[in-house]
Short mmCIF file of N, CA and C in Angstrom, two decimals:
data_model
loop_
_atom_site.label_atom_id
_atom_site.label_comp_id
_atom_site.label_asym_id
_atom_site.label_seq_id
_atom_site.Cartn_x
_atom_site.Cartn_y
_atom_site.Cartn_z
N MET A 1 -14.93 -5.61 -3.06
CA MET A 1 -13.83 -6.40 -3.53
C MET A 1 -14.30 -7.79 -3.94
N GLU A 2 -15.29 -8.29 -3.23
CA GLU A 2 -15.77 -9.63 -3.54
C GLU A 2 -16.38 -9.71 -4.94
N TYR A 3 -16.86 -8.61 -5.45
CA TYR A 3 -17.43 -8.59 -6.80
C TYR A 3 -16.31 -8.79 -7.83
N VAL A 4 -15.19 -8.15 -7.60
CA VAL A 4 -14.05 -8.31 -8.50
C VAL A 4 -13.53 -9.74 -8.41
N TYR A 5 -13.47 -10.27 -7.19
CA TYR A 5 -13.02 -11.66 -7.02
C TYR A 5 -13.94 -12.62 -7.77
N ALA A 6 -15.22 -12.36 -7.72
CA ALA A 6 -16.17 -13.21 -8.43
C ALA A 6 -15.89 -13.17 -9.93
N ALA A 7 -15.62 -11.99 -10.45
CA ALA A 7 -15.31 -11.85 -11.88
C ALA A 7 -14.01 -12.58 -12.21
N MET A 8 -13.01 -12.47 -11.35
CA MET A 8 -11.74 -13.14 -11.60
C MET A 8 -11.91 -14.66 -11.53
N LEU A 9 -12.73 -15.13 -10.62
CA LEU A 9 -13.00 -16.56 -10.51
C LEU A 9 -13.69 -17.06 -11.78
N LEU A 10 -14.66 -16.32 -12.24
CA LEU A 10 -15.34 -16.70 -13.49
C LEU A 10 -14.35 -16.72 -14.65
N HIS A 11 -13.49 -15.72 -14.71
CA HIS A 11 -12.50 -15.65 -15.78
C HIS A 11 -11.56 -16.86 -15.71
N ALA A 12 -11.09 -17.18 -14.51
CA ALA A 12 -10.17 -18.31 -14.34
C ALA A 12 -10.84 -19.63 -14.71
N ALA A 13 -12.15 -19.71 -14.50
CA ALA A 13 -12.89 -20.93 -14.82
C ALA A 13 -13.31 -20.98 -16.29
N GLY A 14 -13.00 -19.90 -17.01
CA GLY A 14 -13.36 -19.87 -18.43
C GLY A 14 -14.83 -19.60 -18.67
N GLN A 15 -15.51 -19.05 -17.69
CA GLN A 15 -16.93 -18.73 -17.80
C GLN A 15 -17.11 -17.29 -18.23
N GLU A 16 -18.25 -17.02 -18.83
CA GLU A 16 -18.56 -15.66 -19.25
C GLU A 16 -18.82 -14.79 -18.02
N ILE A 17 -18.28 -13.59 -18.06
CA ILE A 17 -18.51 -12.65 -16.96
C ILE A 17 -19.74 -11.82 -17.31
N ASN A 18 -20.85 -12.22 -16.73
CA ASN A 18 -22.10 -11.50 -16.93
C ASN A 18 -22.83 -11.39 -15.59
N GLU A 19 -23.91 -10.65 -15.59
CA GLU A 19 -24.63 -10.40 -14.34
C GLU A 19 -25.10 -11.70 -13.69
N GLU A 20 -25.65 -12.58 -14.47
CA GLU A 20 -26.20 -13.83 -13.94
C GLU A 20 -25.09 -14.67 -13.26
N ASN A 21 -23.94 -14.79 -13.92
CA ASN A 21 -22.87 -15.60 -13.37
C ASN A 21 -22.25 -14.98 -12.12
N ILE A 22 -22.10 -13.67 -12.12
CA ILE A 22 -21.55 -13.00 -10.93
C ILE A 22 -22.50 -13.16 -9.76
N LYS A 23 -23.79 -12.99 -10.01
CA LYS A 23 -24.79 -13.18 -8.94
C LYS A 23 -24.72 -14.60 -8.39
N ALA A 24 -24.55 -15.58 -9.28
CA ALA A 24 -24.49 -16.97 -8.84
C ALA A 24 -23.27 -17.23 -7.95
N VAL A 25 -22.12 -16.67 -8.35
CA VAL A 25 -20.91 -16.85 -7.54
C VAL A 25 -21.07 -16.19 -6.17
N LEU A 26 -21.56 -14.96 -6.16
CA LEU A 26 -21.74 -14.25 -4.90
C LEU A 26 -22.76 -14.94 -4.01
N SER A 27 -23.85 -15.40 -4.60
CA SER A 27 -24.89 -16.08 -3.83
C SER A 27 -24.37 -17.38 -3.24
N SER A 28 -23.55 -18.10 -4.01
CA SER A 28 -23.02 -19.36 -3.49
C SER A 28 -22.05 -19.13 -2.33
N ALA A 29 -21.47 -17.93 -2.26
CA ALA A 29 -20.59 -17.56 -1.15
C ALA A 29 -21.38 -16.90 -0.02
N LYS A 30 -22.71 -16.91 -0.15
CA LYS A 30 -23.61 -16.33 0.84
C LYS A 30 -23.37 -14.83 1.06
N ILE A 31 -23.09 -14.14 -0.06
CA ILE A 31 -22.91 -12.70 -0.04
C ILE A 31 -24.16 -12.06 -0.61
N GLU A 32 -24.70 -11.08 0.10
CA GLU A 32 -25.89 -10.38 -0.38
C GLU A 32 -25.52 -9.59 -1.63
N VAL A 33 -26.24 -9.83 -2.70
CA VAL A 33 -25.93 -9.24 -4.00
C VAL A 33 -26.57 -7.87 -4.13
N ASP A 34 -25.75 -6.91 -4.54
CA ASP A 34 -26.22 -5.56 -4.84
C ASP A 34 -26.29 -5.45 -6.36
N GLU A 35 -27.50 -5.39 -6.89
CA GLU A 35 -27.73 -5.37 -8.34
C GLU A 35 -26.94 -4.26 -9.04
N ALA A 36 -26.92 -3.08 -8.43
CA ALA A 36 -26.25 -1.94 -9.05
C ALA A 36 -24.75 -2.19 -9.17
N ARG A 37 -24.17 -2.78 -8.14
CA ARG A 37 -22.73 -3.06 -8.19
C ARG A 37 -22.41 -4.12 -9.23
N VAL A 38 -23.28 -5.11 -9.37
CA VAL A 38 -23.08 -6.16 -10.37
C VAL A 38 -23.13 -5.54 -11.76
N LYS A 39 -24.14 -4.71 -12.01
CA LYS A 39 -24.28 -4.06 -13.32
C LYS A 39 -23.08 -3.17 -13.61
N ALA A 40 -22.63 -2.42 -12.61
CA ALA A 40 -21.49 -1.52 -12.79
C ALA A 40 -20.22 -2.31 -13.11
N LEU A 41 -20.03 -3.43 -12.44
CA LEU A 41 -18.85 -4.25 -12.68
C LEU A 41 -18.86 -4.83 -14.08
N VAL A 42 -19.99 -5.38 -14.48
CA VAL A 42 -20.10 -5.97 -15.82
C VAL A 42 -19.85 -4.89 -16.88
N ALA A 43 -20.41 -3.72 -16.66
CA ALA A 43 -20.22 -2.62 -17.62
C ALA A 43 -18.75 -2.18 -17.65
N ALA A 44 -18.10 -2.14 -16.49
CA ALA A 44 -16.71 -1.71 -16.42
C ALA A 44 -15.77 -2.72 -17.08
N LEU A 45 -16.13 -3.99 -17.02
CA LEU A 45 -15.27 -5.03 -17.58
C LEU A 45 -15.54 -5.29 -19.06
N GLU A 46 -16.57 -4.67 -19.58
CA GLU A 46 -16.91 -4.87 -20.99
C GLU A 46 -15.77 -4.36 -21.87
N GLY A 47 -15.27 -5.24 -22.69
CA GLY A 47 -14.20 -4.88 -23.61
C GLY A 47 -12.81 -4.89 -22.99
N VAL A 48 -12.68 -5.29 -21.72
CA VAL A 48 -11.39 -5.33 -21.04
C VAL A 48 -10.77 -6.72 -21.23
N ASP A 49 -9.51 -6.75 -21.63
CA ASP A 49 -8.77 -8.01 -21.73
C ASP A 49 -8.20 -8.28 -20.33
N ILE A 50 -8.85 -9.17 -19.60
CA ILE A 50 -8.48 -9.42 -18.21
C ILE A 50 -7.07 -9.99 -18.11
N ASP A 51 -6.70 -10.88 -19.03
CA ASP A 51 -5.34 -11.44 -18.99
C ASP A 51 -4.29 -10.34 -19.13
N GLU A 52 -4.54 -9.40 -20.02
CA GLU A 52 -3.60 -8.29 -20.22
C GLU A 52 -3.56 -7.39 -18.99
N ALA A 53 -4.71 -7.15 -18.39
CA ALA A 53 -4.77 -6.32 -17.18
C ALA A 53 -3.99 -6.97 -16.04
N ILE A 54 -4.09 -8.29 -15.92
CA ILE A 54 -3.35 -9.01 -14.88
C ILE A 54 -1.85 -8.91 -15.14
N LYS A 55 -1.44 -9.05 -16.40
CA LYS A 55 -0.02 -8.94 -16.74
C LYS A 55 0.51 -7.55 -16.40
N GLN A 56 -0.25 -6.53 -16.74
CA GLN A 56 0.18 -5.16 -16.45
C GLN A 56 0.27 -4.92 -14.95
N ALA A 57 -0.65 -5.49 -14.21
CA ALA A 57 -0.63 -5.33 -12.76
C ALA A 57 0.58 -6.05 -12.17
N ALA A 58 0.94 -7.20 -12.74
CA ALA A 58 2.09 -7.95 -12.25
C ALA A 58 3.38 -7.19 -12.52
N VAL A 59 3.44 -6.47 -13.62
CA VAL A 59 4.63 -5.68 -13.95
C VAL A 59 4.69 -4.44 -13.08
N ALA A 60 3.55 -3.83 -12.84
CA ALA A 60 3.51 -2.58 -12.07
C ALA A 60 3.76 -2.82 -10.59
N ALA A 61 3.36 -3.96 -10.07
CA ALA A 61 3.50 -4.21 -8.63
C ALA A 61 4.96 -4.19 -8.17
N PRO A 62 5.88 -4.90 -8.83
CA PRO A 62 7.28 -4.82 -8.37
C PRO A 62 7.87 -3.43 -8.56
N ALA A 63 7.47 -2.74 -9.61
CA ALA A 63 7.97 -1.39 -9.83
C ALA A 63 7.49 -0.45 -8.73
N ALA A 64 6.28 -0.65 -8.27
CA ALA A 64 5.75 0.18 -7.19
C ALA A 64 6.37 -0.21 -5.86
N ALA A 65 6.72 -1.48 -5.71
CA ALA A 65 7.30 -1.94 -4.47
C ALA A 65 8.75 -1.50 -4.30
N ALA A 66 9.47 -1.31 -5.39
CA ALA A 66 10.89 -0.94 -5.32
C ALA A 66 11.11 0.39 -4.60
N PRO A 67 10.38 1.47 -4.94
CA PRO A 67 10.59 2.72 -4.20
C PRO A 67 10.21 2.58 -2.72
N ALA A 68 9.19 1.79 -2.45
CA ALA A 68 8.79 1.60 -1.06
C ALA A 68 9.87 0.87 -0.28
N ALA A 69 10.50 -0.12 -0.92
CA ALA A 69 11.57 -0.86 -0.26
C ALA A 69 12.78 0.05 -0.04
N ALA A 70 13.09 0.88 -1.02
CA ALA A 70 14.22 1.80 -0.89
C ALA A 70 13.95 2.80 0.24
N ALA A 71 12.74 3.27 0.32
CA ALA A 71 12.39 4.21 1.39
C ALA A 71 12.49 3.54 2.75
N ALA A 72 12.10 2.27 2.81
CA ALA A 72 12.18 1.53 4.08
C ALA A 72 13.63 1.34 4.49
N GLU A 73 14.53 1.16 3.53
CA GLU A 73 15.94 1.02 3.84
C GLU A 73 16.55 2.34 4.28
N GLU A 74 16.09 3.43 3.70
CA GLU A 74 16.62 4.75 4.03
C GLU A 74 16.12 5.25 5.38
N ALA A 75 14.95 4.83 5.76
CA ALA A 75 14.35 5.33 7.00
C ALA A 75 15.22 5.08 8.22
N PRO A 76 15.77 3.87 8.43
CA PRO A 76 16.63 3.69 9.60
C PRO A 76 17.88 4.57 9.56
N ALA A 77 18.45 4.76 8.38
CA ALA A 77 19.64 5.61 8.27
C ALA A 77 19.30 7.05 8.64
N GLU A 78 18.16 7.53 8.21
CA GLU A 78 17.73 8.88 8.55
C GLU A 78 17.47 9.02 10.04
N GLU A 79 16.89 7.98 10.63
CA GLU A 79 16.63 8.01 12.07
C GLU A 79 17.94 8.07 12.85
N GLU A 80 18.93 7.30 12.40
CA GLU A 80 20.22 7.31 13.07
C GLU A 80 20.85 8.70 13.00
N LYS A 81 20.75 9.35 11.84
CA LYS A 81 21.30 10.69 11.68
C LYS A 81 20.61 11.66 12.63
N LYS A 82 19.28 11.54 12.73
CA LYS A 82 18.52 12.42 13.62
C LYS A 82 18.93 12.21 15.06
N GLU A 83 19.12 10.94 15.45
CA GLU A 83 19.51 10.63 16.82
C GLU A 83 20.89 11.22 17.12
N GLU A 84 21.82 11.10 16.16
CA GLU A 84 23.16 11.66 16.36
C GLU A 84 23.09 13.18 16.50
N GLU A 85 22.27 13.83 15.69
CA GLU A 85 22.13 15.28 15.76
C GLU A 85 21.53 15.69 17.10
N GLU A 86 20.55 14.92 17.59
CA GLU A 86 19.93 15.22 18.87
C GLU A 86 20.94 15.09 19.99
N LYS A 87 21.78 14.05 19.92
CA LYS A 87 22.81 13.87 20.95
C LYS A 87 23.78 15.04 20.95
N LYS A 88 24.15 15.48 19.74
CA LYS A 88 25.07 16.60 19.64
C LYS A 88 24.44 17.86 20.24
N GLU A 89 23.16 18.04 19.99
CA GLU A 89 22.48 19.22 20.50
C GLU A 89 22.36 19.16 22.02
N GLU A 90 22.16 17.98 22.56
CA GLU A 90 21.96 17.82 24.00
C GLU A 90 23.27 18.01 24.76
N GLU A 91 24.38 17.51 24.23
CA GLU A 91 25.65 17.58 24.92
C GLU A 91 26.32 18.93 24.62
N PRO A 92 26.62 19.69 25.65
CA PRO A 92 27.31 20.96 25.41
C PRO A 92 28.76 20.71 25.01
N SER A 93 29.29 21.60 24.21
CA SER A 93 30.69 21.48 23.81
C SER A 93 31.58 21.81 25.00
N GLU A 94 32.88 21.49 24.89
CA GLU A 94 33.82 21.77 25.97
C GLU A 94 33.92 23.27 26.23
N GLU A 95 33.91 24.04 25.15
CA GLU A 95 34.00 25.50 25.30
C GLU A 95 32.83 26.06 26.08
N GLU A 96 31.62 25.54 25.77
CA GLU A 96 30.44 26.01 26.48
C GLU A 96 30.52 25.65 27.96
N ALA A 97 31.03 24.46 28.23
CA ALA A 97 31.14 24.01 29.62
C ALA A 97 32.13 24.88 30.38
N LEU A 98 33.26 25.21 29.73
CA LEU A 98 34.26 26.05 30.38
C LEU A 98 33.75 27.46 30.60
N GLU A 99 33.01 27.98 29.66
CA GLU A 99 32.43 29.32 29.81
C GLU A 99 31.52 29.36 31.02
N GLY A 100 30.74 28.32 31.20
CA GLY A 100 29.84 28.26 32.34
C GLY A 100 30.59 28.25 33.65
N LEU A 101 31.69 27.51 33.69
CA LEU A 101 32.50 27.47 34.91
C LEU A 101 33.16 28.80 35.20
N GLY A 102 33.61 29.46 34.15
CA GLY A 102 34.25 30.77 34.32
C GLY A 102 33.30 31.79 34.92
N ALA A 103 32.04 31.69 34.53
CA ALA A 103 31.05 32.62 35.06
C ALA A 103 30.86 32.42 36.56
N LEU A 104 31.07 31.21 37.05
CA LEU A 104 30.91 30.94 38.46
C LEU A 104 31.97 31.64 39.31
N PHE A 105 33.18 31.72 38.74
CA PHE A 105 34.27 32.26 39.53
C PHE A 105 34.61 33.70 39.15
N GLY A 106 33.81 34.26 38.26
CA GLY A 106 33.85 35.65 37.92
C GLY A 106 35.09 36.19 37.51
#
């Protein structure tokens, strides 16, 4: 993750995102640099409009959060329903209770 952060920091500073600059950022943060990861990141970001990617992520994040929030709101209601059903199952009906008593007196 720190490699992506380094690239975003360089982008925010208006610097070119290349291997040398990413290594410099990581080294200044005292992070051991993995050459292969740096090369892979630079290659992956080649031709990517970072500003556009950030905008798309900002739009997608609330859309992804909405179903999660709805599910979180529904979860307590479902739990309450389950608890009510369990209580109903645990408590015998009046008819069942009377049947049991009738069996005692034959």
